[in-house]
Short mmCIF file of N, CA and C in Angstrom, two decimals:
data_model
loop_
_atom_site.label_atom_id
_atom_site.label_comp_id
_atom_site.label_asym_id
_atom_site.label_seq_id
_atom_site.Cartn_x
_atom_site.Cartn_y
_atom_site.Cartn_z
N MET A 236 1.83 -14.08 -2.93
CA MET A 236 1.24 -14.63 -4.13
C MET A 236 2.00 -14.13 -5.36
N GLU A 237 2.45 -12.88 -5.33
CA GLU A 237 3.19 -12.35 -6.48
C GLU A 237 4.39 -13.22 -6.81
N GLN A 238 5.11 -13.64 -5.79
CA GLN A 238 6.31 -14.46 -6.00
C GLN A 238 5.94 -15.81 -6.60
N LEU A 239 4.86 -16.39 -6.15
CA LEU A 239 4.43 -17.70 -6.66
C LEU A 239 3.86 -17.59 -8.06
N TRP A 240 3.12 -16.53 -8.34
CA TRP A 240 2.59 -16.32 -9.69
C TRP A 240 3.70 -16.07 -10.70
N ALA A 241 4.84 -15.57 -10.26
CA ALA A 241 5.95 -15.27 -11.17
C ALA A 241 6.68 -16.53 -11.63
N LEU A 242 6.41 -17.66 -10.99
CA LEU A 242 7.09 -18.92 -11.33
C LEU A 242 6.52 -19.55 -12.58
N PRO A 243 7.31 -20.40 -13.24
CA PRO A 243 6.74 -21.23 -14.30
C PRO A 243 5.64 -22.12 -13.69
N GLU A 244 4.77 -22.64 -14.52
CA GLU A 244 3.62 -23.41 -14.03
C GLU A 244 4.01 -24.57 -13.12
N ASP A 245 5.15 -25.18 -13.36
CA ASP A 245 5.58 -26.32 -12.54
C ASP A 245 6.57 -25.92 -11.45
N GLY A 246 6.69 -24.60 -11.18
CA GLY A 246 7.66 -24.12 -10.20
C GLY A 246 7.15 -24.14 -8.78
N TRP A 247 8.07 -24.38 -7.85
CA TRP A 247 7.78 -24.41 -6.42
C TRP A 247 8.81 -23.57 -5.69
N LEU A 248 8.42 -22.97 -4.57
CA LEU A 248 9.35 -22.23 -3.72
C LEU A 248 9.19 -22.64 -2.27
N SER A 249 10.30 -22.69 -1.56
CA SER A 249 10.26 -22.91 -0.12
C SER A 249 9.98 -21.58 0.57
N VAL A 250 9.69 -21.62 1.85
CA VAL A 250 9.49 -20.39 2.62
C VAL A 250 10.74 -19.52 2.50
N ARG A 251 11.91 -20.11 2.66
CA ARG A 251 13.16 -19.35 2.58
C ARG A 251 13.30 -18.68 1.22
N GLU A 252 12.97 -19.39 0.15
CA GLU A 252 13.09 -18.82 -1.20
C GLU A 252 12.10 -17.66 -1.41
N VAL A 253 10.90 -17.80 -0.88
CA VAL A 253 9.94 -16.69 -0.96
C VAL A 253 10.50 -15.49 -0.21
N LEU A 254 10.98 -15.73 1.01
CA LEU A 254 11.53 -14.65 1.83
C LEU A 254 12.69 -13.95 1.11
N GLU A 255 13.57 -14.71 0.47
CA GLU A 255 14.72 -14.13 -0.24
C GLU A 255 14.28 -13.26 -1.42
N ARG A 256 13.13 -13.56 -2.00
CA ARG A 256 12.63 -12.78 -3.14
C ARG A 256 11.92 -11.50 -2.70
N LEU A 257 11.58 -11.42 -1.43
CA LEU A 257 10.89 -10.23 -0.91
C LEU A 257 11.92 -9.21 -0.42
N THR A 258 12.74 -8.75 -1.34
CA THR A 258 13.87 -7.88 -0.98
C THR A 258 13.44 -6.49 -0.54
N ASP A 259 12.25 -6.07 -0.95
CA ASP A 259 11.79 -4.73 -0.60
C ASP A 259 11.09 -4.68 0.76
N ARG A 260 11.05 -5.82 1.46
CA ARG A 260 10.37 -5.87 2.74
C ARG A 260 11.26 -6.49 3.80
N ASP A 261 11.09 -6.06 5.02
CA ASP A 261 11.85 -6.61 6.13
C ASP A 261 10.93 -7.53 6.93
N LEU A 262 10.82 -8.76 6.48
CA LEU A 262 9.90 -9.72 7.10
C LEU A 262 10.67 -10.84 7.78
N ALA A 263 10.08 -11.37 8.82
CA ALA A 263 10.67 -12.52 9.51
C ALA A 263 10.29 -13.80 8.76
N TYR A 264 11.14 -14.79 8.85
CA TYR A 264 10.89 -16.10 8.26
C TYR A 264 9.54 -16.63 8.74
N THR A 265 9.27 -16.51 10.03
CA THR A 265 8.02 -17.05 10.60
C THR A 265 6.79 -16.33 10.06
N THR A 266 6.93 -15.07 9.72
CA THR A 266 5.80 -14.33 9.13
C THR A 266 5.45 -14.90 7.77
N VAL A 267 6.47 -15.09 6.94
CA VAL A 267 6.25 -15.65 5.60
C VAL A 267 5.69 -17.07 5.72
N MET A 268 6.23 -17.85 6.64
CA MET A 268 5.77 -19.22 6.86
C MET A 268 4.29 -19.23 7.27
N THR A 269 3.90 -18.33 8.16
CA THR A 269 2.51 -18.26 8.63
C THR A 269 1.57 -17.87 7.50
N VAL A 270 1.97 -16.89 6.71
CA VAL A 270 1.12 -16.46 5.60
C VAL A 270 0.94 -17.59 4.59
N LEU A 271 2.03 -18.26 4.24
CA LEU A 271 1.93 -19.37 3.28
C LEU A 271 1.09 -20.52 3.84
N ASP A 272 1.22 -20.79 5.13
CA ASP A 272 0.40 -21.83 5.75
C ASP A 272 -1.08 -21.47 5.67
N ARG A 273 -1.41 -20.22 5.95
CA ARG A 273 -2.81 -19.78 5.88
C ARG A 273 -3.34 -19.82 4.46
N LEU A 274 -2.52 -19.44 3.49
CA LEU A 274 -2.93 -19.53 2.09
C LEU A 274 -3.16 -20.97 1.68
N ALA A 275 -2.35 -21.89 2.19
CA ALA A 275 -2.53 -23.32 1.89
C ALA A 275 -3.84 -23.82 2.49
N LYS A 276 -4.15 -23.40 3.71
CA LYS A 276 -5.40 -23.83 4.35
C LYS A 276 -6.63 -23.29 3.63
N LYS A 277 -6.47 -22.17 2.95
CA LYS A 277 -7.56 -21.59 2.16
C LYS A 277 -7.56 -22.11 0.72
N HIS A 278 -6.65 -23.03 0.42
CA HIS A 278 -6.50 -23.64 -0.91
C HIS A 278 -6.12 -22.64 -1.99
N LEU A 279 -5.46 -21.55 -1.59
CA LEU A 279 -4.97 -20.58 -2.57
C LEU A 279 -3.58 -20.94 -3.06
N VAL A 280 -2.86 -21.74 -2.28
CA VAL A 280 -1.58 -22.28 -2.71
C VAL A 280 -1.59 -23.79 -2.46
N SER A 281 -0.81 -24.49 -3.26
CA SER A 281 -0.59 -25.92 -3.04
C SER A 281 0.75 -26.06 -2.34
N ARG A 282 0.88 -27.11 -1.56
CA ARG A 282 2.18 -27.33 -0.91
C ARG A 282 2.51 -28.80 -0.91
N GLU A 283 3.83 -29.06 -0.86
CA GLU A 283 4.32 -30.42 -0.78
C GLU A 283 5.48 -30.44 0.20
N ARG A 284 5.60 -31.53 0.91
CA ARG A 284 6.66 -31.68 1.91
C ARG A 284 7.91 -32.18 1.21
N VAL A 285 9.03 -31.53 1.51
CA VAL A 285 10.34 -31.95 1.02
C VAL A 285 11.25 -31.97 2.24
N GLY A 286 11.52 -33.17 2.73
CA GLY A 286 12.29 -33.29 3.97
C GLY A 286 11.48 -32.72 5.12
N ARG A 287 12.05 -31.75 5.82
CA ARG A 287 11.34 -31.12 6.93
C ARG A 287 10.64 -29.83 6.54
N ALA A 288 10.83 -29.41 5.30
CA ALA A 288 10.28 -28.14 4.84
C ALA A 288 9.11 -28.35 3.88
N TRP A 289 8.35 -27.29 3.66
CA TRP A 289 7.28 -27.28 2.67
C TRP A 289 7.74 -26.45 1.48
N ARG A 290 7.28 -26.85 0.30
CA ARG A 290 7.43 -26.05 -0.90
C ARG A 290 6.04 -25.66 -1.37
N TYR A 291 5.93 -24.46 -1.94
CA TYR A 291 4.63 -23.90 -2.30
C TYR A 291 4.58 -23.47 -3.76
N ARG A 292 3.36 -23.48 -4.30
CA ARG A 292 3.10 -22.88 -5.61
C ARG A 292 1.65 -22.39 -5.62
N ALA A 293 1.35 -21.46 -6.49
CA ALA A 293 -0.01 -20.93 -6.59
C ALA A 293 -0.95 -22.04 -7.06
N ALA A 294 -2.11 -22.13 -6.43
CA ALA A 294 -3.09 -23.16 -6.81
C ALA A 294 -3.79 -22.79 -8.12
N SER A 295 -3.83 -21.50 -8.43
CA SER A 295 -4.44 -21.05 -9.68
C SER A 295 -3.77 -19.74 -10.09
N GLY A 296 -3.97 -19.37 -11.33
CA GLY A 296 -3.40 -18.13 -11.82
C GLY A 296 -4.14 -16.91 -11.28
N ARG A 297 -3.53 -15.78 -11.41
CA ARG A 297 -4.13 -14.52 -10.93
C ARG A 297 -5.50 -14.31 -11.58
N ASP A 298 -5.60 -14.54 -12.90
CA ASP A 298 -6.87 -14.31 -13.59
C ASP A 298 -7.95 -15.26 -13.10
N GLU A 299 -7.58 -16.52 -12.85
CA GLU A 299 -8.56 -17.49 -12.34
C GLU A 299 -9.04 -17.10 -10.94
N LEU A 300 -8.11 -16.70 -10.09
CA LEU A 300 -8.46 -16.31 -8.73
C LEU A 300 -9.35 -15.07 -8.74
N THR A 301 -9.04 -14.11 -9.59
CA THR A 301 -9.86 -12.91 -9.68
C THR A 301 -11.28 -13.26 -10.13
N ALA A 302 -11.39 -14.14 -11.11
CA ALA A 302 -12.71 -14.57 -11.59
C ALA A 302 -13.49 -15.28 -10.48
N GLU A 303 -12.81 -16.12 -9.70
CA GLU A 303 -13.47 -16.82 -8.59
C GLU A 303 -13.98 -15.84 -7.54
N VAL A 304 -13.18 -14.81 -7.23
CA VAL A 304 -13.58 -13.81 -6.24
C VAL A 304 -14.79 -13.03 -6.76
N LEU A 305 -14.77 -12.64 -8.03
CA LEU A 305 -15.91 -11.92 -8.60
C LEU A 305 -17.17 -12.78 -8.58
N GLN A 306 -17.01 -14.05 -8.98
CA GLN A 306 -18.16 -14.95 -9.00
C GLN A 306 -18.72 -15.16 -7.60
N SER A 307 -17.86 -15.34 -6.63
CA SER A 307 -18.34 -15.58 -5.26
C SER A 307 -19.00 -14.33 -4.69
N SER A 308 -18.62 -13.16 -5.19
CA SER A 308 -19.28 -11.92 -4.76
C SER A 308 -20.68 -11.81 -5.36
N LEU A 309 -20.86 -12.30 -6.57
CA LEU A 309 -22.15 -12.22 -7.24
C LEU A 309 -23.11 -13.34 -6.84
N ASP A 310 -22.58 -14.50 -6.51
CA ASP A 310 -23.41 -15.68 -6.25
C ASP A 310 -24.54 -15.46 -5.24
N PRO A 311 -24.29 -14.82 -4.09
CA PRO A 311 -25.38 -14.71 -3.11
C PRO A 311 -26.42 -13.64 -3.45
N LEU A 312 -26.20 -12.85 -4.48
CA LEU A 312 -27.11 -11.75 -4.80
C LEU A 312 -28.35 -12.24 -5.53
N GLU A 313 -29.45 -11.57 -5.27
CA GLU A 313 -30.68 -11.79 -6.03
C GLU A 313 -30.46 -11.27 -7.45
N PRO A 314 -31.23 -11.76 -8.43
CA PRO A 314 -31.00 -11.33 -9.82
C PRO A 314 -30.99 -9.81 -10.01
N GLY A 315 -31.91 -9.07 -9.40
CA GLY A 315 -31.93 -7.62 -9.55
C GLY A 315 -30.69 -6.96 -8.96
N ASP A 316 -30.25 -7.46 -7.80
CA ASP A 316 -29.04 -6.91 -7.16
C ASP A 316 -27.81 -7.26 -7.97
N ARG A 317 -27.81 -8.44 -8.54
CA ARG A 317 -26.69 -8.88 -9.38
C ARG A 317 -26.55 -7.96 -10.59
N LYS A 318 -27.70 -7.67 -11.22
CA LYS A 318 -27.71 -6.76 -12.38
C LYS A 318 -27.21 -5.38 -11.96
N ALA A 319 -27.67 -4.87 -10.84
CA ALA A 319 -27.25 -3.56 -10.37
C ALA A 319 -25.74 -3.53 -10.11
N ALA A 320 -25.21 -4.59 -9.51
CA ALA A 320 -23.76 -4.64 -9.23
C ALA A 320 -22.97 -4.66 -10.53
N LEU A 321 -23.41 -5.46 -11.49
CA LEU A 321 -22.70 -5.53 -12.78
C LEU A 321 -22.78 -4.19 -13.52
N LEU A 322 -23.96 -3.54 -13.50
CA LEU A 322 -24.09 -2.25 -14.17
C LEU A 322 -23.23 -1.18 -13.50
N HIS A 323 -23.16 -1.22 -12.18
CA HIS A 323 -22.29 -0.26 -11.47
C HIS A 323 -20.83 -0.49 -11.87
N PHE A 324 -20.43 -1.76 -11.95
CA PHE A 324 -19.07 -2.09 -12.39
C PHE A 324 -18.82 -1.53 -13.80
N LEU A 325 -19.77 -1.73 -14.70
CA LEU A 325 -19.61 -1.28 -16.08
C LEU A 325 -19.60 0.24 -16.18
N ASP A 326 -20.37 0.92 -15.32
CA ASP A 326 -20.37 2.38 -15.32
C ASP A 326 -18.99 2.95 -15.02
N ASN A 327 -18.21 2.21 -14.26
CA ASN A 327 -16.88 2.66 -13.86
C ASN A 327 -15.76 2.08 -14.72
N ALA A 328 -16.10 1.28 -15.72
CA ALA A 328 -15.09 0.66 -16.57
C ALA A 328 -14.57 1.65 -17.61
N SER A 329 -13.30 1.50 -17.95
CA SER A 329 -12.70 2.35 -18.98
C SER A 329 -13.15 1.86 -20.36
N ALA A 330 -12.90 2.67 -21.36
CA ALA A 330 -13.24 2.29 -22.74
C ALA A 330 -12.50 1.01 -23.14
N GLU A 331 -11.24 0.90 -22.71
CA GLU A 331 -10.46 -0.31 -23.02
C GLU A 331 -11.06 -1.54 -22.35
N ASP A 332 -11.47 -1.37 -21.08
CA ASP A 332 -12.10 -2.49 -20.36
C ASP A 332 -13.38 -2.93 -21.06
N LEU A 333 -14.17 -1.95 -21.51
CA LEU A 333 -15.42 -2.29 -22.20
C LEU A 333 -15.14 -3.02 -23.52
N ASP A 334 -14.09 -2.62 -24.23
CA ASP A 334 -13.71 -3.32 -25.47
C ASP A 334 -13.32 -4.77 -25.16
N VAL A 335 -12.55 -4.96 -24.10
CA VAL A 335 -12.14 -6.31 -23.71
C VAL A 335 -13.37 -7.14 -23.32
N LEU A 336 -14.29 -6.54 -22.59
CA LEU A 336 -15.51 -7.24 -22.18
C LEU A 336 -16.37 -7.62 -23.39
N ARG A 337 -16.51 -6.70 -24.35
CA ARG A 337 -17.29 -7.01 -25.56
C ARG A 337 -16.66 -8.19 -26.32
N ALA A 338 -15.34 -8.14 -26.48
CA ALA A 338 -14.65 -9.22 -27.20
C ALA A 338 -14.78 -10.53 -26.43
N GLY A 339 -14.65 -10.47 -25.11
CA GLY A 339 -14.78 -11.67 -24.30
C GLY A 339 -16.18 -12.24 -24.36
N LEU A 340 -17.19 -11.39 -24.31
CA LEU A 340 -18.57 -11.85 -24.39
C LEU A 340 -18.83 -12.51 -25.74
N ALA A 341 -18.33 -11.92 -26.81
CA ALA A 341 -18.48 -12.51 -28.15
C ALA A 341 -17.82 -13.89 -28.20
N GLU A 342 -16.66 -14.02 -27.59
CA GLU A 342 -15.95 -15.31 -27.56
C GLU A 342 -16.75 -16.36 -26.79
N VAL A 343 -17.27 -15.98 -25.65
CA VAL A 343 -18.08 -16.91 -24.84
C VAL A 343 -19.33 -17.33 -25.61
N GLU A 344 -19.98 -16.39 -26.25
CA GLU A 344 -21.19 -16.70 -27.02
C GLU A 344 -20.88 -17.65 -28.18
N ARG A 345 -19.72 -17.46 -28.84
CA ARG A 345 -19.31 -18.38 -29.92
C ARG A 345 -19.11 -19.79 -29.37
N LYS A 346 -18.45 -19.90 -28.23
CA LYS A 346 -18.20 -21.21 -27.62
C LYS A 346 -19.50 -21.90 -27.24
N GLN A 347 -20.45 -21.14 -26.71
CA GLN A 347 -21.71 -21.72 -26.25
C GLN A 347 -22.61 -22.13 -27.41
N SER A 348 -22.44 -21.50 -28.60
CA SER A 348 -23.30 -21.81 -29.73
C SER A 348 -22.82 -23.03 -30.51
N ARG A 349 -21.66 -23.56 -30.16
CA ARG A 349 -21.12 -24.74 -30.87
C ARG A 349 -21.86 -25.98 -30.52
#
Protein backbone atom coordinates (compact mmCIF):
# COMPACT_ATOMS: atom_id res chain seq x y z
CA MET A 1 0.00 0.00 0.00
CA GLU A 2 2.87 2.38 0.75
CA GLN A 3 4.07 2.14 -2.85
CA LEU A 4 0.58 2.79 -4.23
CA TRP A 5 -0.10 5.68 -1.84
CA ALA A 6 3.16 7.30 -2.97
CA LEU A 7 1.83 7.63 -6.54
CA PRO A 8 0.07 10.65 -7.98
CA GLU A 9 -3.73 10.29 -7.82
CA ASP A 10 -3.92 9.00 -11.40
CA GLY A 11 -0.87 6.71 -11.07
CA TRP A 12 -0.87 2.95 -11.59
CA LEU A 13 1.77 0.27 -10.98
CA SER A 14 2.16 -3.26 -12.28
CA VAL A 15 3.16 -6.11 -9.98
CA ARG A 16 6.69 -5.91 -11.40
CA GLU A 17 6.87 -2.16 -10.71
CA VAL A 18 5.69 -2.63 -7.12
CA LEU A 19 8.26 -5.39 -6.64
CA GLU A 20 11.05 -3.17 -8.05
CA ARG A 21 10.15 -0.43 -5.54
CA LEU A 22 10.39 -2.83 -2.59
CA THR A 23 14.18 -2.68 -2.55
CA ASP A 24 14.47 -3.27 1.18
CA ARG A 25 12.73 -6.65 0.96
CA ASP A 26 13.53 -9.92 -0.73
CA LEU A 27 10.11 -10.89 -2.06
CA ALA A 28 9.06 -13.17 -4.87
CA TYR A 29 7.02 -11.80 -7.76
CA THR A 30 4.22 -14.26 -6.91
CA THR A 31 4.10 -13.00 -3.32
CA VAL A 32 3.56 -9.41 -4.43
CA MET A 33 1.02 -10.58 -7.03
CA THR A 34 -0.92 -12.55 -4.39
CA VAL A 35 -0.99 -9.66 -1.94
CA LEU A 36 -2.18 -7.21 -4.60
CA ASP A 37 -4.84 -9.68 -5.75
CA ARG A 38 -6.12 -10.05 -2.18
CA LEU A 39 -6.15 -6.28 -1.69
CA ALA A 40 -8.16 -5.93 -4.92
CA LYS A 41 -10.69 -8.54 -3.72
CA LYS A 42 -11.07 -6.53 -0.50
CA HIS A 43 -11.57 -3.35 -2.59
CA LEU A 44 -8.52 -1.71 -1.01
CA VAL A 45 -6.88 -1.33 -4.42
CA SER A 46 -8.33 -0.83 -7.88
CA ARG A 47 -6.96 -2.76 -10.80
CA GLU A 48 -7.15 -2.68 -14.55
CA ARG A 49 -6.01 -5.19 -17.14
CA VAL A 50 -3.28 -4.10 -19.54
CA GLY A 51 -2.49 -6.90 -21.96
CA ARG A 52 -1.84 -9.98 -19.84
CA ALA A 53 -0.91 -8.03 -16.71
CA TRP A 54 -2.80 -6.06 -14.08
CA ARG A 55 -2.02 -2.53 -12.99
CA TYR A 56 -2.95 -1.35 -9.50
CA ARG A 57 -3.62 1.84 -7.57
CA ALA A 58 -4.90 2.59 -4.08
CA ALA A 59 -8.71 2.71 -3.95
CA SER A 60 -8.55 5.44 -1.29
CA GLY A 61 -5.99 7.53 0.51
CA ARG A 62 -4.34 6.50 3.75
CA ASP A 63 -6.44 8.99 5.74
CA GLU A 64 -9.69 7.75 4.19
CA LEU A 65 -8.81 4.12 4.85
CA THR A 66 -7.86 4.89 8.45
CA ALA A 67 -11.17 6.69 8.99
CA GLU A 68 -13.08 3.72 7.49
CA VAL A 69 -11.27 1.28 9.81
CA LEU A 70 -12.01 3.45 12.85
CA GLN A 71 -15.66 3.83 11.86
CA SER A 72 -16.09 0.10 11.25
CA SER A 73 -14.59 -0.57 14.69
CA LEU A 74 -17.10 1.76 16.34
CA ASP A 75 -20.19 0.81 14.32
CA PRO A 76 -21.08 -2.45 16.10
CA LEU A 77 -20.68 -0.95 19.59
CA GLU A 78 -23.55 0.08 21.81
CA PRO A 79 -23.62 3.83 22.60
CA GLY A 80 -22.07 3.39 26.08
CA ASP A 81 -19.30 1.15 24.74
CA ARG A 82 -18.69 3.55 21.88
CA LYS A 83 -18.28 6.42 24.35
CA ALA A 84 -15.91 4.34 26.48
CA ALA A 85 -13.78 3.42 23.43
CA LEU A 86 -13.57 7.05 22.29
CA LEU A 87 -12.70 8.26 25.81
CA HIS A 88 -9.99 5.60 26.12
CA PHE A 89 -8.58 6.75 22.77
CA LEU A 90 -8.61 10.38 23.96
CA ASP A 91 -6.95 9.46 27.27
CA ASN A 92 -3.98 8.19 25.28
CA ALA A 93 -3.86 11.05 22.76
CA SER A 94 -0.99 13.54 22.78
CA ALA A 95 -1.54 17.26 23.28
CA GLU A 96 -0.94 17.77 19.55
CA ASP A 97 -3.51 15.09 18.67
CA LEU A 98 -6.05 16.75 20.96
CA ASP A 99 -5.41 20.13 19.29
CA VAL A 100 -5.96 18.55 15.87
CA LEU A 101 -9.16 16.88 17.10
CA ARG A 102 -10.50 20.15 18.56
CA ALA A 103 -9.80 21.99 15.30
CA GLY A 104 -11.33 19.17 13.28
CA LEU A 105 -14.45 19.07 15.45
CA ALA A 106 -14.87 22.84 15.09
CA GLU A 107 -14.56 22.48 11.30
CA VAL A 108 -17.16 19.70 11.17
CA GLU A 109 -19.54 21.70 13.36
CA ARG A 110 -19.16 24.75 11.06
CA LYS A 111 -19.95 22.60 8.01
CA GLN A 112 -23.01 21.07 9.67
CA SER A 113 -24.40 24.45 10.76
CA ARG A 114 -24.50 25.80 7.19
